[in-house]
């Protein structure tokens, strides 16, 4: 019963997305199955840390990365915090747990040249899918929105006259992002194709398949990977790397960190500072080439 209450808490009180809630539920359910099959324990309220440690060992033996294990433990920590908050538990069995060490994950953004080649050299088809794919890439690169935010865009979220887009981010937090003129042009071209579809099943959704259904996240990933493979040799080619590229290119060209934070929908500067790595690299180049002290050496 407590797991059901926790899921409702995440969905209704925390306002987490369905995808996030499902991930928490899956992690906790997996641990509950482990406790029942390995130790005969039905209620997670009875669990002590040694059992959790056994689960961690099992996950590692199964080949999960430390990062994935840490994510599962984070779900479990949130669950036990909920049990403490509701008075079911006094102390969490994970109170003294330390996360497994992980290698720092550095994503390499696409260069400005690669993105220019995307729009100048790729022959997008002049049909629904071609105009849709080009617009999706344009939006991800020029607004920095997340893949889930792109998928959930509604027609009413777009204002071509004001050249703005309304996005609902994590925890349904709303933000307004300006659109470039090029984006509006691509948007109008796509809308003409979209509105000409004979059958539309999801009438409010901005992005549709040729069958008239709302697009889904895996489709977006495949599309982005397909086109970026034509202009870049980088291993990671995903919607999130385009978001990283958006932030990096803005910072490289003098944008204020706080402004980029607002555009990305981050709750704190700490999240945005992840994207400053490449900007610092660019600043170093400028510093070395322009500082008079360096020129004398």
PDB file of C-alpha atoms in Angstrom:
ATOM      1  CA  UNK A   1       0.000   0.000   0.000  1.00  0.00           C
ATOM      2  CA  UNK A   2       2.824   2.415   0.835  1.00  0.00           C
ATOM      3  CA  UNK A   3       4.305   2.042  -2.673  1.00  0.00           C
ATOM      4  CA  UNK A   4       0.954   3.022  -4.197  1.00  0.00           C
ATOM      5  CA  UNK A   5       0.783   6.044  -1.887  1.00  0.00           C
ATOM      6  CA  UNK A   6       4.338   6.995  -2.838  1.00  0.00           C
ATOM      7  CA  UNK A   7       3.522   6.822  -6.557  1.00  0.00           C
ATOM      8  CA  UNK A   8       0.477   9.047  -6.009  1.00  0.00           C
ATOM      9  CA  UNK A   9       2.659  11.442  -4.012  1.00  0.00           C
ATOM     10  CA  UNK A  10       5.134  11.734  -6.918  1.00  0.00           C
ATOM     11  CA  UNK A  11       2.396  12.217  -9.474  1.00  0.00           C
ATOM     12  CA  UNK A  12       0.012  14.554  -7.654  1.00  0.00           C
ATOM     13  CA  UNK A  13       2.097  16.391  -5.068  1.00  0.00           C
ATOM     14  CA  UNK A  14       5.513  16.436  -6.735  1.00  0.00           C
ATOM     15  CA  UNK A  15       3.915  16.786 -10.182  1.00  0.00           C
ATOM     16  CA  UNK A  16       6.485  14.479 -11.766  1.00  0.00           C
ATOM     17  CA  UNK A  17       5.986  13.352 -15.360  1.00  0.00           C
ATOM     18  CA  UNK A  18       4.476   9.932 -16.065  1.00  0.00           C
ATOM     19  CA  UNK A  19       7.864   8.781 -17.412  1.00  0.00           C
ATOM     20  CA  UNK A  20       9.646   9.751 -14.182  1.00  0.00           C
ATOM     21  CA  UNK A  21       6.968   8.210 -11.962  1.00  0.00           C
ATOM     22  CA  UNK A  22       7.156   4.950 -13.937  1.00  0.00           C
ATOM     23  CA  UNK A  23      10.943   4.874 -13.501  1.00  0.00           C
ATOM     24  CA  UNK A  24      10.629   5.270  -9.711  1.00  0.00           C
ATOM     25  CA  UNK A  25       7.911   2.626  -9.560  1.00  0.00           C
ATOM     26  CA  UNK A  26       9.947   0.181 -11.637  1.00  0.00           C
ATOM     27  CA  UNK A  27      13.066   0.623  -9.473  1.00  0.00           C
ATOM     28  CA  UNK A  28      11.193   0.149  -6.203  1.00  0.00           C
ATOM     29  CA  UNK A  29       9.198  -2.766  -7.591  1.00  0.00           C
ATOM     30  CA  UNK A  30      12.421  -4.454  -8.683  1.00  0.00           C
ATOM     31  CA  UNK A  31      13.839  -4.095  -5.178  1.00  0.00           C
ATOM     32  CA  UNK A  32      10.593  -5.382  -3.622  1.00  0.00           C
ATOM     33  CA  UNK A  33      10.753  -8.496  -5.833  1.00  0.00           C
ATOM     34  CA  UNK A  34      14.371  -9.052  -4.785  1.00  0.00           C
ATOM     35  CA  UNK A  35      13.487  -8.816  -1.083  1.00  0.00           C
ATOM     36  CA  UNK A  36      10.600 -11.243  -1.451  1.00  0.00           C
ATOM     37  CA  UNK A  37      12.392 -13.874  -3.539  1.00  0.00           C
ATOM     38  CA  UNK A  38      15.766 -13.732  -1.793  1.00  0.00           C
ATOM     39  CA  UNK A  39      14.768 -13.048   1.819  1.00  0.00           C
ATOM     40  CA  UNK A  40      11.027 -13.713   2.043  1.00  0.00           C
ATOM     41  CA  UNK A  41      10.326 -10.096   3.033  1.00  0.00           C
ATOM     42  CA  UNK A  42       7.003  -8.651   1.880  1.00  0.00           C
ATOM     43  CA  UNK A  43       7.162  -5.148   3.337  1.00  0.00           C
ATOM     44  CA  UNK A  44      10.042  -2.788   2.516  1.00  0.00           C
ATOM     45  CA  UNK A  45       9.557  -1.127   5.919  1.00  0.00           C
ATOM     46  CA  UNK A  46      11.340  -4.144   7.470  1.00  0.00           C
ATOM     47  CA  UNK A  47      14.449  -3.903   5.281  1.00  0.00           C
ATOM     48  CA  UNK A  48      17.867  -3.189   6.773  1.00  0.00           C
ATOM     49  CA  UNK A  49      20.894  -1.859   4.910  1.00  0.00           C
ATOM     50  CA  UNK A  50      22.697  -5.251   4.506  1.00  0.00           C
ATOM     51  CA  UNK A  51      19.815  -6.408   2.294  1.00  0.00           C
ATOM     52  CA  UNK A  52      20.119  -3.281   0.174  1.00  0.00           C
ATOM     53  CA  UNK A  53      23.857  -3.886  -0.101  1.00  0.00           C
ATOM     54  CA  UNK A  54      23.143  -7.420  -1.372  1.00  0.00           C
ATOM     55  CA  UNK A  55      20.855  -5.919  -4.015  1.00  0.00           C
ATOM     56  CA  UNK A  56      23.581  -3.516  -5.099  1.00  0.00           C
ATOM     57  CA  UNK A  57      26.039  -6.410  -5.461  1.00  0.00           C
ATOM     58  CA  UNK A  58      23.475  -8.318  -7.535  1.00  0.00           C
ATOM     59  CA  UNK A  59      22.911  -5.321  -9.834  1.00  0.00           C
ATOM     60  CA  UNK A  60      26.645  -4.857 -10.381  1.00  0.00           C
ATOM     61  CA  UNK A  61      27.078  -8.595 -11.066  1.00  0.00           C
ATOM     62  CA  UNK A  62      24.327  -8.316 -13.681  1.00  0.00           C
ATOM     63  CA  UNK A  63      26.413  -5.740 -15.524  1.00  0.00           C
ATOM     64  CA  UNK A  64      24.710  -2.487 -14.544  1.00  0.00           C
ATOM     65  CA  UNK A  65      26.964   0.551 -14.514  1.00  0.00           C
ATOM     66  CA  UNK A  66      27.609   2.423 -11.273  1.00  0.00           C
ATOM     67  CA  UNK A  67      25.595   5.314 -12.683  1.00  0.00           C
ATOM     68  CA  UNK A  68      22.563   3.062 -13.261  1.00  0.00           C
ATOM     69  CA  UNK A  69      22.878   1.521  -9.796  1.00  0.00           C
ATOM     70  CA  UNK A  70      23.053   4.981  -8.229  1.00  0.00           C
ATOM     71  CA  UNK A  71      19.879   5.975 -10.053  1.00  0.00           C
ATOM     72  CA  UNK A  72      18.023   2.958  -8.643  1.00  0.00           C
ATOM     73  CA  UNK A  73      19.282   3.679  -5.137  1.00  0.00           C
ATOM     74  CA  UNK A  74      18.170   7.302  -5.539  1.00  0.00           C
ATOM     75  CA  UNK A  75      14.635   6.014  -6.204  1.00  0.00           C
ATOM     76  CA  UNK A  76      14.843   3.869  -3.080  1.00  0.00           C
ATOM     77  CA  UNK A  77      16.135   6.817  -1.022  1.00  0.00           C
ATOM     78  CA  UNK A  78      13.189   8.930  -2.149  1.00  0.00           C
ATOM     79  CA  UNK A  79      10.811   6.147  -1.147  1.00  0.00           C
ATOM     80  CA  UNK A  80      12.290   5.827   2.330  1.00  0.00           C
ATOM     81  CA  UNK A  81      12.205   9.607   2.783  1.00  0.00           C
ATOM     82  CA  UNK A  82       8.501   9.404   1.984  1.00  0.00           C
ATOM     83  CA  UNK A  83       8.028   6.680   4.640  1.00  0.00           C
ATOM     84  CA  UNK A  84       9.783   8.916   7.174  1.00  0.00           C
ATOM     85  CA  UNK A  85       7.692  11.926   6.180  1.00  0.00           C
ATOM     86  CA  UNK A  86       4.459   9.958   6.601  1.00  0.00           C
ATOM     87  CA  UNK A  87       5.552   8.561   9.965  1.00  0.00           C
ATOM     88  CA  UNK A  88       5.838   4.937   8.847  1.00  0.00           C
ATOM     89  CA  UNK A  89       9.595   4.879   9.505  1.00  0.00           C
ATOM     90  CA  UNK A  90      11.735   6.764  11.991  1.00  0.00           C
ATOM     91  CA  UNK A  91      15.044   6.276  10.166  1.00  0.00           C
ATOM     92  CA  UNK A  92      15.972   5.317   6.611  1.00  0.00           C
ATOM     93  CA  UNK A  93      18.118   2.202   6.095  1.00  0.00           C
ATOM     94  CA  UNK A  94      19.990   4.253   3.493  1.00  0.00           C
ATOM     95  CA  UNK A  95      20.907   7.077   5.876  1.00  0.00           C
ATOM     96  CA  UNK A  96      24.632   6.299   5.763  1.00  0.00           C
ATOM     97  CA  UNK A  97      24.823   4.931   2.209  1.00  0.00           C
ATOM     98  CA  UNK A  98      27.448   6.448  -0.077  1.00  0.00           C
ATOM     99  CA  UNK A  99      26.893   6.473  -3.821  1.00  0.00           C
ATOM    100  CA  UNK A 100      29.117   4.330  -6.032  1.00  0.00           C
ATOM    101  CA  UNK A 101      31.898   6.240  -7.759  1.00  0.00           C
ATOM    102  CA  UNK A 102      31.247   7.154 -11.386  1.00  0.00           C
ATOM    103  CA  UNK A 103      33.343   8.656 -14.146  1.00  0.00           C
ATOM    104  CA  UNK A 104      32.429  12.218 -14.984  1.00  0.00           C
ATOM    105  CA  UNK A 105      30.163  12.186 -18.024  1.00  0.00           C
ATOM    106  CA  UNK A 106      31.285  14.727 -20.621  1.00  0.00           C
ATOM    107  CA  UNK A 107      29.161  15.184 -23.700  1.00  0.00           C
ATOM    108  CA  UNK A 108      30.869  16.803 -26.676  1.00  0.00           C
ATOM    109  CA  UNK A 109      28.608  19.332 -28.402  1.00  0.00           C
ATOM    110  CA  UNK A 110      28.431  19.721 -32.150  1.00  0.00           C
ATOM    111  CA  UNK A 111      30.493  22.503 -33.659  1.00  0.00           C
ATOM    112  CA  UNK A 112      28.916  25.578 -35.208  1.00  0.00           C
ATOM    113  CA  UNK A 113      30.218  24.337 -38.569  1.00  0.00           C
ATOM    114  CA  UNK A 114      28.492  20.971 -38.161  1.00  0.00           C
ATOM    115  CA  UNK A 115      25.193  22.665 -37.372  1.00  0.00           C
ATOM    116  CA  UNK A 116      25.559  25.031 -40.329  1.00  0.00           C
ATOM    117  CA  UNK A 117      26.176  22.024 -42.577  1.00  0.00           C
ATOM    118  CA  UNK A 118      23.033  20.415 -41.185  1.00  0.00           C
ATOM    119  CA  UNK A 119      20.839  23.161 -42.596  1.00  0.00           C
ATOM    120  CA  UNK A 120      22.833  24.017 -45.721  1.00  0.00           C
ATOM    121  CA  UNK A 121      23.900  20.605 -47.027  1.00  0.00           C
ATOM    122  CA  UNK A 122      21.258  18.066 -45.935  1.00  0.00           C
ATOM    123  CA  UNK A 123      18.538  17.640 -48.606  1.00  0.00           C
ATOM    124  CA  UNK A 124      15.402  17.384 -46.472  1.00  0.00           C
ATOM    125  CA  UNK A 125      12.463  16.009 -48.423  1.00  0.00           C
ATOM    126  CA  UNK A 126       9.739  18.519 -49.277  1.00  0.00           C
ATOM    127  CA  UNK A 127       6.971  16.450 -47.668  1.00  0.00           C
ATOM    128  CA  UNK A 128       5.433  16.084 -44.211  1.00  0.00           C
ATOM    129  CA  UNK A 129       8.257  14.021 -42.752  1.00  0.00           C
ATOM    130  CA  UNK A 130      11.035  16.090 -44.320  1.00  0.00           C
ATOM    131  CA  UNK A 131       9.641  19.449 -43.140  1.00  0.00           C
ATOM    132  CA  UNK A 132       8.833  17.931 -39.737  1.00  0.00           C
ATOM    133  CA  UNK A 133      12.325  16.522 -39.236  1.00  0.00           C
ATOM    134  CA  UNK A 134      13.990  19.784 -40.247  1.00  0.00           C
ATOM    135  CA  UNK A 135      11.747  21.745 -37.867  1.00  0.00           C
ATOM    136  CA  UNK A 136      12.453  19.358 -34.974  1.00  0.00           C
ATOM    137  CA  UNK A 137      16.202  19.772 -35.412  1.00  0.00           C
ATOM    138  CA  UNK A 138      15.795  23.536 -35.729  1.00  0.00           C
ATOM    139  CA  UNK A 139      13.723  23.747 -32.548  1.00  0.00           C
ATOM    140  CA  UNK A 140      16.025  21.529 -30.488  1.00  0.00           C
ATOM    141  CA  UNK A 141      19.085  23.506 -31.585  1.00  0.00           C
ATOM    142  CA  UNK A 142      17.662  27.048 -31.394  1.00  0.00           C
ATOM    143  CA  UNK A 143      15.566  26.723 -28.234  1.00  0.00           C
ATOM    144  CA  UNK A 144      17.396  24.051 -26.203  1.00  0.00           C
ATOM    145  CA  UNK A 145      14.167  22.284 -25.249  1.00  0.00           C
ATOM    146  CA  UNK A 146      14.199  18.698 -24.013  1.00  0.00           C
ATOM    147  CA  UNK A 147      13.067  15.760 -26.148  1.00  0.00           C
ATOM    148  CA  UNK A 148       9.981  15.180 -23.965  1.00  0.00           C
ATOM    149  CA  UNK A 149       9.109  18.880 -24.202  1.00  0.00           C
ATOM    150  CA  UNK A 150       9.339  18.715 -27.989  1.00  0.00           C
ATOM    151  CA  UNK A 151       7.111  15.620 -28.154  1.00  0.00           C
ATOM    152  CA  UNK A 152       4.457  17.241 -25.956  1.00  0.00           C
ATOM    153  CA  UNK A 153       4.246  20.559 -27.805  1.00  0.00           C
ATOM    154  CA  UNK A 154       0.685  21.594 -28.650  1.00  0.00           C
ATOM    155  CA  UNK A 155      -0.468  23.846 -31.481  1.00  0.00           C
ATOM    156  CA  UNK A 156      -1.584  26.371 -28.863  1.00  0.00           C
ATOM    157  CA  UNK A 157       1.973  26.544 -27.480  1.00  0.00           C
ATOM    158  CA  UNK A 158       3.205  28.229 -30.665  1.00  0.00           C
ATOM    159  CA  UNK A 159       2.753  31.932 -31.385  1.00  0.00           C
ATOM    160  CA  UNK A 160       4.231  32.766 -34.788  1.00  0.00           C
ATOM    161  CA  UNK A 161       3.180  36.432 -34.628  1.00  0.00           C
ATOM    162  CA  UNK A 162       4.978  37.056 -31.342  1.00  0.00           C
ATOM    163  CA  UNK A 163       7.695  34.554 -32.368  1.00  0.00           C
ATOM    164  CA  UNK A 164       7.589  32.693 -29.066  1.00  0.00           C
ATOM    165  CA  UNK A 165       7.045  29.142 -27.869  1.00  0.00           C
ATOM    166  CA  UNK A 166       5.496  28.058 -24.567  1.00  0.00           C
ATOM    167  CA  UNK A 167       7.114  24.989 -23.017  1.00  0.00           C
ATOM    168  CA  UNK A 168       6.061  22.910 -20.024  1.00  0.00           C
ATOM    169  CA  UNK A 169       9.197  21.465 -18.462  1.00  0.00           C
ATOM    170  CA  UNK A 170       9.875  19.271 -15.456  1.00  0.00           C
ATOM    171  CA  UNK A 171       7.171  19.403 -12.794  1.00  0.00           C
ATOM    172  CA  UNK A 172       5.000  21.259 -15.353  1.00  0.00           C
ATOM    173  CA  UNK A 173       7.055  24.428 -14.931  1.00  0.00           C
ATOM    174  CA  UNK A 174       6.166  26.802 -17.752  1.00  0.00           C
ATOM    175  CA  UNK A 175       8.681  28.941 -19.619  1.00  0.00           C
ATOM    176  CA  UNK A 176       8.538  31.159 -22.698  1.00  0.00           C
ATOM    177  CA  UNK A 177      11.315  30.890 -25.306  1.00  0.00           C
ATOM    178  CA  UNK A 178      11.793  33.249 -28.281  1.00  0.00           C
ATOM    179  CA  UNK A 179      11.858  31.799 -31.785  1.00  0.00           C
ATOM    180  CA  UNK A 180      14.267  32.804 -34.536  1.00  0.00           C
ATOM    181  CA  UNK A 181      12.902  33.978 -37.886  1.00  0.00           C
ATOM    182  CA  UNK A 182      14.340  30.865 -39.529  1.00  0.00           C
ATOM    183  CA  UNK A 183      12.432  28.708 -37.046  1.00  0.00           C
ATOM    184  CA  UNK A 184       9.162  30.478 -37.833  1.00  0.00           C
ATOM    185  CA  UNK A 185       9.746  29.907 -41.563  1.00  0.00           C
ATOM    186  CA  UNK A 186      10.365  26.182 -41.012  1.00  0.00           C
ATOM    187  CA  UNK A 187       7.346  26.074 -38.700  1.00  0.00           C
ATOM    188  CA  UNK A 188       4.977  27.559 -41.261  1.00  0.00           C
ATOM    189  CA  UNK A 189       6.232  25.177 -43.957  1.00  0.00           C
ATOM    190  CA  UNK A 190       5.620  22.205 -41.688  1.00  0.00           C
ATOM    191  CA  UNK A 191       2.190  23.407 -40.549  1.00  0.00           C
ATOM    192  CA  UNK A 192       1.054  23.646 -44.172  1.00  0.00           C
ATOM    193  CA  UNK A 193       1.981  19.964 -44.624  1.00  0.00           C
ATOM    194  CA  UNK A 194       0.534  18.930 -41.273  1.00  0.00           C
ATOM    195  CA  UNK A 195      -2.811  20.610 -41.827  1.00  0.00           C
ATOM    196  CA  UNK A 196      -3.112  18.963 -45.236  1.00  0.00           C
ATOM    197  CA  UNK A 197      -3.183  15.468 -43.708  1.00  0.00           C
ATOM    198  CA  UNK A 198      -6.408  13.637 -44.513  1.00  0.00           C
ATOM    199  CA  UNK A 199      -6.603  12.000 -41.077  1.00  0.00           C
ATOM    200  CA  UNK A 200      -5.334  13.509 -37.819  1.00  0.00           C
ATOM    201  CA  UNK A 201      -5.831  11.411 -34.695  1.00  0.00           C
ATOM    202  CA  UNK A 202      -4.113  13.769 -32.242  1.00  0.00           C
ATOM    203  CA  UNK A 203      -5.466  17.136 -33.324  1.00  0.00           C
ATOM    204  CA  UNK A 204      -3.775  19.187 -30.579  1.00  0.00           C
ATOM    205  CA  UNK A 205      -0.254  17.772 -30.988  1.00  0.00           C
ATOM    206  CA  UNK A 206       2.156  19.891 -33.013  1.00  0.00           C
ATOM    207  CA  UNK A 207       4.330  17.060 -34.290  1.00  0.00           C
ATOM    208  CA  UNK A 208       2.626  14.146 -36.028  1.00  0.00           C
ATOM    209  CA  UNK A 209       3.579  11.023 -37.922  1.00  0.00           C
ATOM    210  CA  UNK A 210       2.391  10.671 -41.518  1.00  0.00           C
ATOM    211  CA  UNK A 211      -0.441   8.508 -40.148  1.00  0.00           C
ATOM    212  CA  UNK A 212      -1.660  11.488 -38.089  1.00  0.00           C
ATOM    213  CA  UNK A 213      -0.557  10.254 -34.667  1.00  0.00           C
ATOM    214  CA  UNK A 214       1.477  12.199 -32.114  1.00  0.00           C
ATOM    215  CA  UNK A 215       5.202  11.485 -32.399  1.00  0.00           C
ATOM    216  CA  UNK A 216       7.004   9.598 -29.632  1.00  0.00           C
ATOM    217  CA  UNK A 217      10.412   9.941 -27.964  1.00  0.00           C
ATOM    218  CA  UNK A 218      12.130   6.959 -29.619  1.00  0.00           C
ATOM    219  CA  UNK A 219      11.150   8.260 -33.051  1.00  0.00           C
ATOM    220  CA  UNK A 220      12.669  11.662 -32.236  1.00  0.00           C
ATOM    221  CA  UNK A 221      15.906   9.994 -31.144  1.00  0.00           C
ATOM    222  CA  UNK A 222      16.139   7.954 -34.362  1.00  0.00           C
ATOM    223  CA  UNK A 223      15.484  11.001 -36.529  1.00  0.00           C
ATOM    224  CA  UNK A 224      18.096  13.151 -34.791  1.00  0.00           C
ATOM    225  CA  UNK A 225      20.669  10.356 -34.895  1.00  0.00           C
ATOM    226  CA  UNK A 226      19.998   9.740 -38.596  1.00  0.00           C
ATOM    227  CA  UNK A 227      20.546  13.322 -39.744  1.00  0.00           C
ATOM    228  CA  UNK A 228      23.429  14.182 -37.420  1.00  0.00           C
ATOM    229  CA  UNK A 229      25.262  11.071 -38.626  1.00  0.00           C
ATOM    230  CA  UNK A 230      25.400  12.764 -42.041  1.00  0.00           C
ATOM    231  CA  UNK A 231      27.316  15.794 -40.759  1.00  0.00           C
ATOM    232  CA  UNK A 232      29.261  14.607 -37.699  1.00  0.00           C
ATOM    233  CA  UNK A 233      31.579  11.698 -36.821  1.00  0.00           C
ATOM    234  CA  UNK A 234      30.851  12.086 -33.081  1.00  0.00           C
ATOM    235  CA  UNK A 235      29.710   8.912 -31.334  1.00  0.00           C
ATOM    236  CA  UNK A 236      26.881  10.508 -29.328  1.00  0.00           C
ATOM    237  CA  UNK A 237      24.216  12.024 -31.553  1.00  0.00           C
ATOM    238  CA  UNK A 238      21.059  12.582 -29.554  1.00  0.00           C
ATOM    239  CA  UNK A 239      18.451  15.266 -28.795  1.00  0.00           C
ATOM    240  CA  UNK A 240      20.196  15.924 -25.475  1.00  0.00           C
ATOM    241  CA  UNK A 241      23.484  16.651 -27.248  1.00  0.00           C
ATOM    242  CA  UNK A 242      21.604  19.253 -29.318  1.00  0.00           C
ATOM    243  CA  UNK A 243      20.436  20.812 -26.037  1.00  0.00           C
ATOM    244  CA  UNK A 244      24.054  20.780 -24.867  1.00  0.00           C
ATOM    245  CA  UNK A 245      25.079  22.340 -28.197  1.00  0.00           C
ATOM    246  CA  UNK A 246      22.462  25.087 -27.849  1.00  0.00           C
ATOM    247  CA  UNK A 247      23.779  26.084 -24.421  1.00  0.00           C
ATOM    248  CA  UNK A 248      27.439  25.849 -25.419  1.00  0.00           C
ATOM    249  CA  UNK A 249      27.054  27.956 -28.565  1.00  0.00           C
ATOM    250  CA  UNK A 250      25.158  30.660 -26.665  1.00  0.00           C
ATOM    251  CA  UNK A 251      27.834  30.803 -23.965  1.00  0.00           C
ATOM    252  CA  UNK A 252      30.639  30.767 -26.540  1.00  0.00           C
ATOM    253  CA  UNK A 253      29.075  33.806 -28.194  1.00  0.00           C
ATOM    254  CA  UNK A 254      28.789  35.837 -25.009  1.00  0.00           C
ATOM    255  CA  UNK A 255      25.410  34.885 -23.544  1.00  0.00           C
ATOM    256  CA  UNK A 256      24.948  35.410 -19.819  1.00  0.00           C
ATOM    257  CA  UNK A 257      24.920  32.188 -17.759  1.00  0.00           C
ATOM    258  CA  UNK A 258      21.762  33.260 -15.920  1.00  0.00           C
ATOM    259  CA  UNK A 259      19.926  33.854 -19.211  1.00  0.00           C
ATOM    260  CA  UNK A 260      20.929  30.416 -20.499  1.00  0.00           C
ATOM    261  CA  UNK A 261      19.687  28.934 -17.208  1.00  0.00           C
ATOM    262  CA  UNK A 262      16.251  30.469 -17.784  1.00  0.00           C
ATOM    263  CA  UNK A 263      16.098  29.322 -21.402  1.00  0.00           C
ATOM    264  CA  UNK A 264      16.996  25.752 -20.421  1.00  0.00           C
ATOM    265  CA  UNK A 265      14.474  25.705 -17.586  1.00  0.00           C
ATOM    266  CA  UNK A 266      17.015  24.829 -14.901  1.00  0.00           C
ATOM    267  CA  UNK A 267      16.097  25.452 -11.281  1.00  0.00           C
ATOM    268  CA  UNK A 268      19.658  26.385 -10.294  1.00  0.00           C
ATOM    269  CA  UNK A 269      22.863  27.671 -11.877  1.00  0.00           C
ATOM    270  CA  UNK A 270      24.647  24.507 -10.792  1.00  0.00           C
ATOM    271  CA  UNK A 271      22.799  22.538 -13.491  1.00  0.00           C
ATOM    272  CA  UNK A 272      23.646  25.105 -16.166  1.00  0.00           C
ATOM    273  CA  UNK A 273      27.328  25.229 -15.227  1.00  0.00           C
ATOM    274  CA  UNK A 274      27.726  21.721 -16.660  1.00  0.00           C
ATOM    275  CA  UNK A 275      27.586  23.375 -20.072  1.00  0.00           C
ATOM    276  CA  UNK A 276      30.367  25.888 -19.372  1.00  0.00           C
ATOM    277  CA  UNK A 277      33.213  23.390 -19.953  1.00  0.00           C
ATOM    278  CA  UNK A 278      33.457  24.077 -23.670  1.00  0.00           C
ATOM    279  CA  UNK A 279      32.879  27.802 -23.206  1.00  0.00           C
ATOM    280  CA  UNK A 280      35.880  27.954 -20.902  1.00  0.00           C
ATOM    281  CA  UNK A 281      37.915  26.222 -23.613  1.00  0.00           C
ATOM    282  CA  UNK A 282      36.933  28.948 -26.069  1.00  0.00           C
ATOM    283  CA  UNK A 283      37.724  31.655 -23.526  1.00  0.00           C
ATOM    284  CA  UNK A 284      41.182  30.168 -23.018  1.00  0.00           C
ATOM    285  CA  UNK A 285      41.839  30.404 -26.761  1.00  0.00           C
ATOM    286  CA  UNK A 286      40.775  34.043 -26.828  1.00  0.00           C
ATOM    287  CA  UNK A 287      42.820  34.796 -23.725  1.00  0.00           C
ATOM    288  CA  UNK A 288      45.983  33.203 -25.114  1.00  0.00           C
ATOM    289  CA  UNK A 289      45.677  34.878 -28.495  1.00  0.00           C
ATOM    290  CA  UNK A 290      44.692  38.339 -27.268  1.00  0.00           C
ATOM    291  CA  UNK A 291      46.459  38.993 -23.975  1.00  0.00           C
ATOM    292  CA  UNK A 292      49.501  41.271 -24.475  1.00  0.00           C
ATOM    293  CA  UNK A 293      51.480  39.408 -21.802  1.00  0.00           C
ATOM    294  CA  UNK A 294      51.264  36.215 -23.847  1.00  0.00           C
ATOM    295  CA  UNK A 295      52.305  37.990 -27.052  1.00  0.00           C
ATOM    296  CA  UNK A 296      55.601  39.084 -25.454  1.00  0.00           C
ATOM    297  CA  UNK A 297      56.655  35.519 -24.655  1.00  0.00           C
TER     298      UNK A 297
END
